[in-house]
C-alpha positions as a printed Julia matrix, in Angstrom:
75×3 Matrix{Float64}:
  7.41  11.8   12.31
  9.3   10.44   9.33
 12.27  12.52   8.22
 14.19  12.76   4.96
 17.03  10.9    6.66
 14.67   8.04   7.57
 13.66   7.69   3.93
 17.22   7.77   2.6
 18.35   5.26   5.23
 15.47   2.9    4.5
 15.85   3.03   0.7
 19.61   2.76   0.44
 20.64   0.86   3.6
 17.75  -1.22   4.93
 16.34  -2.89   1.83
 17.8   -5.01  -0.93
 18.03  -2.93  -4.14
 16.46  -5.87  -5.99
 13.17  -4.73  -4.43
 13.39  -1.49  -6.4
 12.6   -3.27  -9.65
 10.29  -6.17  -8.88
  6.71  -6.64  -7.87
  6.56  -7.7   -4.24
  3.24  -7.28  -2.48
  4.79  -7.63   0.97
  7.25  -4.84   0.2
  4.38  -2.69  -1.1
  2.52  -3.31   2.16
  5.61  -2.38   4.19
  5.94   0.91   2.3
  2.27   1.72   2.88
  2.48   1.0    6.6
  5.75   2.87   7.16
  5.37   5.81   4.79
  1.68   6.57   4.08
  1.67   9.51   6.44
  4.77  11.16   4.99
  3.55  10.48   1.45
  0.33  12.34   2.25
  2.35  15.24   3.67
  4.68  15.33   0.67
  1.77  15.28  -1.78
  0.48  18.46  -0.09
  3.96  20.09  -0.25
  4.28  19.89   3.54
  7.83  18.56   3.12
  8.89  21.66   1.18
 11.61  22.41   3.74
 13.38  19.22   2.7
 14.27  20.92  -0.58
 16.94  22.96   1.18
 19.37  20.02   0.95
 20.26  17.57  -1.8
 19.38  14.55   0.36
 16.1   16.15   1.34
 15.23  16.66  -2.32
 16.15  13.06  -3.04
 13.95  11.85  -0.18
 11.0   13.85  -1.51
 11.53  12.44  -5.0
 11.67   8.9   -3.61
  8.45   9.38  -1.66
  6.52  11.0   -4.5
  7.83   8.88  -7.35
  9.24   5.52  -6.36
  7.36   4.84  -3.13
  4.03   5.85  -4.68
  4.56   3.32  -7.5
  4.69   0.58  -4.88
  2.18   2.0   -2.43
 -0.54   2.4   -5.06
  0.32  -0.46  -7.4
 -2.61  -1.56  -9.58
 -4.86   1.3   -8.43
């Protein structure tokens, strides 16, 4: 199961920040394959416990805002 720490690590340590601002279909595909399940959980408020910490809140924001922009691009 994906955790808030996994999301923070991926976003800030594993990828090049240039990917945050450009259209890259391979990156979009990577996000869908790695994070679709946790996005579905977050969209149903099943990650509510993450809100107890600042990093957990940030992870939830990333999943629901930034990741969804890439995961559902052009839909």
